[in-house]
Coordinates of C-alpha atoms in Angstrom, one line a residue:
X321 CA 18.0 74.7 -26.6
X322 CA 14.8 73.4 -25.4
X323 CA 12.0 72.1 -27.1
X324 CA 8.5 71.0 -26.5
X325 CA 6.0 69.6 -29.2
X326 CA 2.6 67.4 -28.9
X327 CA 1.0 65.7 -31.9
X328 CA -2.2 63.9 -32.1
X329 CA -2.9 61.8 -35.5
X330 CA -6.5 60.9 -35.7
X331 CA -7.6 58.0 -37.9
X332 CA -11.5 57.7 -38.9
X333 CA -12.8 54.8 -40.3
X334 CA -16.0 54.6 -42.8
X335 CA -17.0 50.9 -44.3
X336 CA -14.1 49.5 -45.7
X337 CA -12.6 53.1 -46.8
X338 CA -10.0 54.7 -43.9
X339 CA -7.7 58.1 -43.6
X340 CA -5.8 59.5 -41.1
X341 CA -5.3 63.6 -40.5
X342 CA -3.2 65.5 -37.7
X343 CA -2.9 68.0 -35.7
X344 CA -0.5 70.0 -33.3
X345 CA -2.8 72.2 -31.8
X346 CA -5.1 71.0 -28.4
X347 CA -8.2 73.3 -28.2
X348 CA -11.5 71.8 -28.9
X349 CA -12.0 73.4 -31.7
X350 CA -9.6 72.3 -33.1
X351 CA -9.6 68.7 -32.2
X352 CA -12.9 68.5 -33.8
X353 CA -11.6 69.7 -37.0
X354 CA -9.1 67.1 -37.4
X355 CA -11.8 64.6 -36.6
X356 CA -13.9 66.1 -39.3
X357 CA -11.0 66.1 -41.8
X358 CA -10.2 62.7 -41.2
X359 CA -13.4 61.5 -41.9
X360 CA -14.2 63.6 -44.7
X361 CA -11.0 62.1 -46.5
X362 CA -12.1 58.4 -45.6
X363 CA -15.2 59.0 -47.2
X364 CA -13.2 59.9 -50.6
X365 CA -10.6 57.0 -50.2
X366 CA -11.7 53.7 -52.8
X367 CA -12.7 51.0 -50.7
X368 CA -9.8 48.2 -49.2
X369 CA -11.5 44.8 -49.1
X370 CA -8.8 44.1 -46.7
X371 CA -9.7 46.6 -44.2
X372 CA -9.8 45.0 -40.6
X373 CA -11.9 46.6 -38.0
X374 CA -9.8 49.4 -35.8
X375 CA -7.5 47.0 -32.8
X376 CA -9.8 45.4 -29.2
X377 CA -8.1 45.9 -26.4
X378 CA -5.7 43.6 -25.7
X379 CA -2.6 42.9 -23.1
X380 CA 0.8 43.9 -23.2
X381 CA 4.2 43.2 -21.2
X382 CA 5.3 47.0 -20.1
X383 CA 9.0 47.7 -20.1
X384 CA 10.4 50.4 -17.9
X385 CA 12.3 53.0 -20.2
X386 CA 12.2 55.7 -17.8
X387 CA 15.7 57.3 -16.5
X388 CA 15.5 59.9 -14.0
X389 CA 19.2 60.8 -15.0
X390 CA 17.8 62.0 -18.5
X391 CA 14.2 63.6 -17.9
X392 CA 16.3 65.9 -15.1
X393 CA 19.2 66.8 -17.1
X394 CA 19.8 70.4 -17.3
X395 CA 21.8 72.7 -20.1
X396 CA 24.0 73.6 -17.8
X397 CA 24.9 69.1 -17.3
X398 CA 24.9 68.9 -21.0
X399 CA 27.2 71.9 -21.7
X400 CA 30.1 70.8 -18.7
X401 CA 29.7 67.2 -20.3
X402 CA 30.0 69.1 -24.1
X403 CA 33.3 70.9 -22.5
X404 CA 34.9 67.9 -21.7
X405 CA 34.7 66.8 -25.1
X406 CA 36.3 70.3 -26.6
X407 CA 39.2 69.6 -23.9
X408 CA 40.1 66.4 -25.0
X409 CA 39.9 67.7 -28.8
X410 CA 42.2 70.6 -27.8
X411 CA 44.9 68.2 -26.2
X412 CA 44.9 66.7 -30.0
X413 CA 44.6 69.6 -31.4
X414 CA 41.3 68.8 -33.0
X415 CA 38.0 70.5 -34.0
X416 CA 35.0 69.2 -32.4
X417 CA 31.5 69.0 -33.2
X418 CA 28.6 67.0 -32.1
X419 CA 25.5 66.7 -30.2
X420 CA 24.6 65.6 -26.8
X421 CA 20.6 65.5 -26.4
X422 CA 18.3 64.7 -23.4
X423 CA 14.7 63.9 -23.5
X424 CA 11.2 62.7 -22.6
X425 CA 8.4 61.2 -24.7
X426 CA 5.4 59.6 -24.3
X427 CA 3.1 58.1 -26.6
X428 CA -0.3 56.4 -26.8
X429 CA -2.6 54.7 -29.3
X430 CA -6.6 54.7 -28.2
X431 CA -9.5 54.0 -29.7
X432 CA -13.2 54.4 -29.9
X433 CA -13.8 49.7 -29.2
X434 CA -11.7 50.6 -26.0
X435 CA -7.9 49.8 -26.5
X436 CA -5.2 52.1 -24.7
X437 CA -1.6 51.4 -25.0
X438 CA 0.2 54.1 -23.5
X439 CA 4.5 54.3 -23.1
X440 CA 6.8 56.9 -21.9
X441 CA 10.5 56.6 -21.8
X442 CA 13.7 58.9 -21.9
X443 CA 16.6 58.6 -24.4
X444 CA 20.0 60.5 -23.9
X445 CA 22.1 61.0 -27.3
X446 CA 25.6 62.1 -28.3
X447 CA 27.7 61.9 -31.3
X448 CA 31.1 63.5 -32.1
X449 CA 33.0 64.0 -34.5
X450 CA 36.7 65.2 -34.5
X451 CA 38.6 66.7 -37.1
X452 CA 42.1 67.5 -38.4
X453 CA 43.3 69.0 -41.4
X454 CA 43.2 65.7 -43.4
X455 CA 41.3 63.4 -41.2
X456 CA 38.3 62.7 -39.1
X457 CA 37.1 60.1 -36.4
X458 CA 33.7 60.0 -34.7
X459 CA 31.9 58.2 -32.2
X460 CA 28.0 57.9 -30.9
X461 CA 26.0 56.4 -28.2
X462 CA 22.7 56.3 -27.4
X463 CA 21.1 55.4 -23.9
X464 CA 17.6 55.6 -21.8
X465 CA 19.8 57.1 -19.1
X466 CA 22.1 60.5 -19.7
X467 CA 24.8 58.9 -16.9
X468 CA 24.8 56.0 -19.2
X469 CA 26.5 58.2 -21.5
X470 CA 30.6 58.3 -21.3
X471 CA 31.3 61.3 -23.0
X472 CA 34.8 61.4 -22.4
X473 CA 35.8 57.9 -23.5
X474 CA 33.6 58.8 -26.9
X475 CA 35.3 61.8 -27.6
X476 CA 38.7 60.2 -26.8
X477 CA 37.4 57.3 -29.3
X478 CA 36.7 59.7 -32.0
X479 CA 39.9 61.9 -31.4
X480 CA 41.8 58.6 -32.0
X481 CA 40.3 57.8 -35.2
X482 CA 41.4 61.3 -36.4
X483 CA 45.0 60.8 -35.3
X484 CA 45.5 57.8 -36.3
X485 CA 43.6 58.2 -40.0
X486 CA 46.2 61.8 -40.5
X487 CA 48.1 61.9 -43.9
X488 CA 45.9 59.4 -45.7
X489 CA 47.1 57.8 -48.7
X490 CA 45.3 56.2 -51.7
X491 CA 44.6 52.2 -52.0
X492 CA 44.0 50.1 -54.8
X493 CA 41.0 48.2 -55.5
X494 CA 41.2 44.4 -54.6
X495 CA 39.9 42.5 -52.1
X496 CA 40.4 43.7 -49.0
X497 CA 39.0 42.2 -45.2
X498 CA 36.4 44.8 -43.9
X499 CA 35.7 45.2 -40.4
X500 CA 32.3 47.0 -39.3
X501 CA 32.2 48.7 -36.0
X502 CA 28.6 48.1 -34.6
X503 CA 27.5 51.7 -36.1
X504 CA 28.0 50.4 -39.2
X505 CA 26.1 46.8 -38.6
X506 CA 23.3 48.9 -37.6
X507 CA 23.7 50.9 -41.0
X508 CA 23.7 47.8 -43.0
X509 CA 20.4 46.6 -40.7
X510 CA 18.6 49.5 -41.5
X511 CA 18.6 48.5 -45.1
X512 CA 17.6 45.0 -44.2
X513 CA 15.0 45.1 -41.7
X514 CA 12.4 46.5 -43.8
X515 CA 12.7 43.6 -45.8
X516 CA 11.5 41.2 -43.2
X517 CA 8.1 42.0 -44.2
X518 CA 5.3 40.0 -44.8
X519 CA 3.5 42.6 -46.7
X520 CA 6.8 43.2 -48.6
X521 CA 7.3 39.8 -49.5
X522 CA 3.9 39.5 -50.7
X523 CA 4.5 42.7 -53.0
X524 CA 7.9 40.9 -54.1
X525 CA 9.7 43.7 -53.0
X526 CA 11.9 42.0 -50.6
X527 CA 15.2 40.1 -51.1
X528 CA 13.5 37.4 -49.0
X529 CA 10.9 36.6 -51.6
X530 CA 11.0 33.0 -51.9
X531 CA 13.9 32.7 -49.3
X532 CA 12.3 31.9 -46.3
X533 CA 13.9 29.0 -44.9
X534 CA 17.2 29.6 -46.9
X535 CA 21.0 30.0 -45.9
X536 CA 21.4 33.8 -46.3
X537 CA 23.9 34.6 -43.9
X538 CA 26.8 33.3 -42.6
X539 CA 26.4 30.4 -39.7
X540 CA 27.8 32.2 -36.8
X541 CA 24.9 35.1 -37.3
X542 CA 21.9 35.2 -35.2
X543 CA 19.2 38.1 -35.6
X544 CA 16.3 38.6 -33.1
X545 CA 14.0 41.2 -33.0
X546 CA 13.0 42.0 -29.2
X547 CA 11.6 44.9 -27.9
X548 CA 12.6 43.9 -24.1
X549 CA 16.2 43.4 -24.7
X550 CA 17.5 45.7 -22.1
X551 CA 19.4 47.8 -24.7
X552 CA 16.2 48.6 -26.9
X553 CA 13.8 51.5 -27.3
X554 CA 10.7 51.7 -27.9
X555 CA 6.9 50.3 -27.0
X556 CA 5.9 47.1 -26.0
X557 CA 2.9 47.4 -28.7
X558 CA 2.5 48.1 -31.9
X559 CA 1.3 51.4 -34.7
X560 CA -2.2 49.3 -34.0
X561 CA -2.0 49.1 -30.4
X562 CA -0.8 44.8 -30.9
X563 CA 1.6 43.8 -28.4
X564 CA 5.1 42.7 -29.7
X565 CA 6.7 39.5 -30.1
X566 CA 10.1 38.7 -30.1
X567 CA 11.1 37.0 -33.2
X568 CA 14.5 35.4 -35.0
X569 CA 14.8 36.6 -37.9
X570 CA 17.8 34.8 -38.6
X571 CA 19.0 31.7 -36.9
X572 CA 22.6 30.7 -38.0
X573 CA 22.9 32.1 -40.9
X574 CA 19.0 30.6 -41.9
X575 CA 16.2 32.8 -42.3
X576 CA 13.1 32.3 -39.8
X577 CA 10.6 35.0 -39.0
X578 CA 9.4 37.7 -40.6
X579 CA 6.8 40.5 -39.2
X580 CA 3.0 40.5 -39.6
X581 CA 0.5 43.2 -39.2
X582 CA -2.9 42.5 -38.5
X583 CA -3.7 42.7 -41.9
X584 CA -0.7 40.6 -43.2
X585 CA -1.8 38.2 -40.9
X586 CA -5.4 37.9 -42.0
X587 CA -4.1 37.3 -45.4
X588 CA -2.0 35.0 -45.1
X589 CA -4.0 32.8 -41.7
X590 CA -1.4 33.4 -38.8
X591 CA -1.1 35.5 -35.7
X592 CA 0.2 39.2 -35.8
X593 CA 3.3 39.4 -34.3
X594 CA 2.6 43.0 -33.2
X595 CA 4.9 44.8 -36.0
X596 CA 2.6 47.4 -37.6
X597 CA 2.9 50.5 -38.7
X598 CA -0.2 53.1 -38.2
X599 CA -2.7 52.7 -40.5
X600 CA -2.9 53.6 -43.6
X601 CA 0.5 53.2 -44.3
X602 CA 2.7 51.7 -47.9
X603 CA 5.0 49.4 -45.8
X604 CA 2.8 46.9 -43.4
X605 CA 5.3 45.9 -41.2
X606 CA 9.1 45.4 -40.1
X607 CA 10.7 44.6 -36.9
X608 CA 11.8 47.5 -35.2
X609 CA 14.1 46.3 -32.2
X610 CA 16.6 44.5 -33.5
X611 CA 19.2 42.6 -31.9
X612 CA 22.5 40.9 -33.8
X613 CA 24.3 38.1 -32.1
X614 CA 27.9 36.7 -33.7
X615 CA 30.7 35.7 -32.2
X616 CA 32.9 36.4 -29.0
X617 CA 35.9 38.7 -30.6
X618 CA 35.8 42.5 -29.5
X619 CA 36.2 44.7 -31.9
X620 CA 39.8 44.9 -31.1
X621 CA 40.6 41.5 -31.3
X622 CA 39.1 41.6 -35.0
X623 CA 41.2 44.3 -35.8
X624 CA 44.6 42.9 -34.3
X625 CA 43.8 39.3 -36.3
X626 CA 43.8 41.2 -39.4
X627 CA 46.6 41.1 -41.9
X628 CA 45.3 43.8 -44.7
X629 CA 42.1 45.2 -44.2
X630 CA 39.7 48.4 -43.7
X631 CA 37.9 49.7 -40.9
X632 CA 34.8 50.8 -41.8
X633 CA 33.1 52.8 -38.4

């Protein structure tokens, strides 16, 4: 399949009072209208004494997310790499399913006191799983460029996992060493980085809420969030148009940074750090690039070193 969608989110801002209204649909006509609705529902919102004017321009590093490998690929490349897959789950005698996606997108924040931040990139996706009668394995990558993507060493990853996880037996409860492939780190992330918030600290909503500073993790983990690491996606600027900053969130175990949005920042007298979300929004800010540094072991060095343990992928 192939698909093609546009989407422009207009935000009108009245006084201290702001809303935001969107539309898929190009025409003039139409374009007006969602102008009009936006600021009709700004005019009905109660004031925010914290309401910052709408972003200046400002200046921003560019990073080059554009791969010519995904923004060409064809359904007839993504079905021969898809077969390969199926072969490799038929010499196990597996089931496979999965995706493997392709695409393009490009997005920019402007506004009426002359800011435009504009970024295009490409992103090439897949994700298999392989099934048996009584077990399962899977495996996923994600890349700016679709030859990046090795879908026959995934699907022989994931057809592995099935094999070796047939006839599965019950354990008992008791403590047992886990080991997380990186999938799973970024799981556990996901839950976390939301938390490195200054507007969700100031709400007490975080676990970091009067932690800043303290010991949370163990001393071999570093956490950075930094939208030019080379394996990242994304913008080099912000929901408001800011330009990112790298930060460490976590240096040896300690907790460092945390993410400000304009209006965090005002409140609490620093510098944005180019973190925020479009406004209006419930959640302020959170890093969105994030980048975990431990030790040297592979993942199959970890594994081999343990006596009694789980793999958790």
């Amino acid at each position: 399949m192939e698909e093609e969608t546009a989407l422009l989110s207009v935000r009108a801002v009245v006084g201290q009072r702001t809303a935001r209204a969107t539309t898929n649909r190009f025409d003039d006509d139409s374009i007006r209208r969602v102008v009009n609705e936006a600021t009709a529902m700004a005019r009905l919102q109660a004031p925010d004494p914290e309401l910052l004017p709408v972003t200046e321009q400002c200046s921003y590093q560019g990073v080059d997310r554009f791969d010519e490998s995904a923004a060409a690929a064809t359904p007839r490349f993504r079905a021969e790499e898809v077969g390969k897959a199926v072969e490799i789950a038929g010499a196990h005698s597996l089931t496979a399913a999965g995706i493997f996606a392709t695409g393009v997108s490009a997005e920019a924040v402007v506004n009426s006191r002359g800011l435009f931040a504009y970024h295009a990139q490409t992103r090439a996706e897949a994700s298999i799983t392989m099934m048996g009668s009584d077990s399962s394995g899977w495996a996923k990558a994600n890349s700016i460029g679709a030859g990046s993507i090795q879908l026959e060493q995934l699907a022989e990853r994931a057809a592995q996992k099935a094999v070796a996880s047939r006839r599965p037996v019950e354990i008992a409860p008791g403590p047992w060493t886990v080991v997380l492939e990186p999938a799973a780190v970024l799981d556990l992330m996901g839950f976390l980085a939301y938390d490195f918030s200054a507007t969700a600290i100031r709400d007490q909503r975080s676990f970091l809420t009067d932690r800043i500073g303290k010991q949370l993790f163990g001393s071999n983990i570093t956490i950075r969030d930094d939208v030019y690491h080379p394996l990242q996606s994304g913008s080099a600027f912000d929901g408001e148009g800011v330009a990112r900053k790298p930060l460490v969130l976590v240096e040896r175990g300690v907790v460092r940074d945390i993410a400000y949005s304009r209006q965090a920042a005002r409140a609490a007298g620093v510098e944005p750090t180019g973190h925020g979300f479009p406004v209006p929004n419930e959640f302020g800010e959170a890093p969105m690039n994030i980048v975990v540094g431990g030790g040297d072991d592979s993942l199959e060095r970890m594994i081999a070193s343990t006596n009694r343990g789980i793999l958790v992928t």
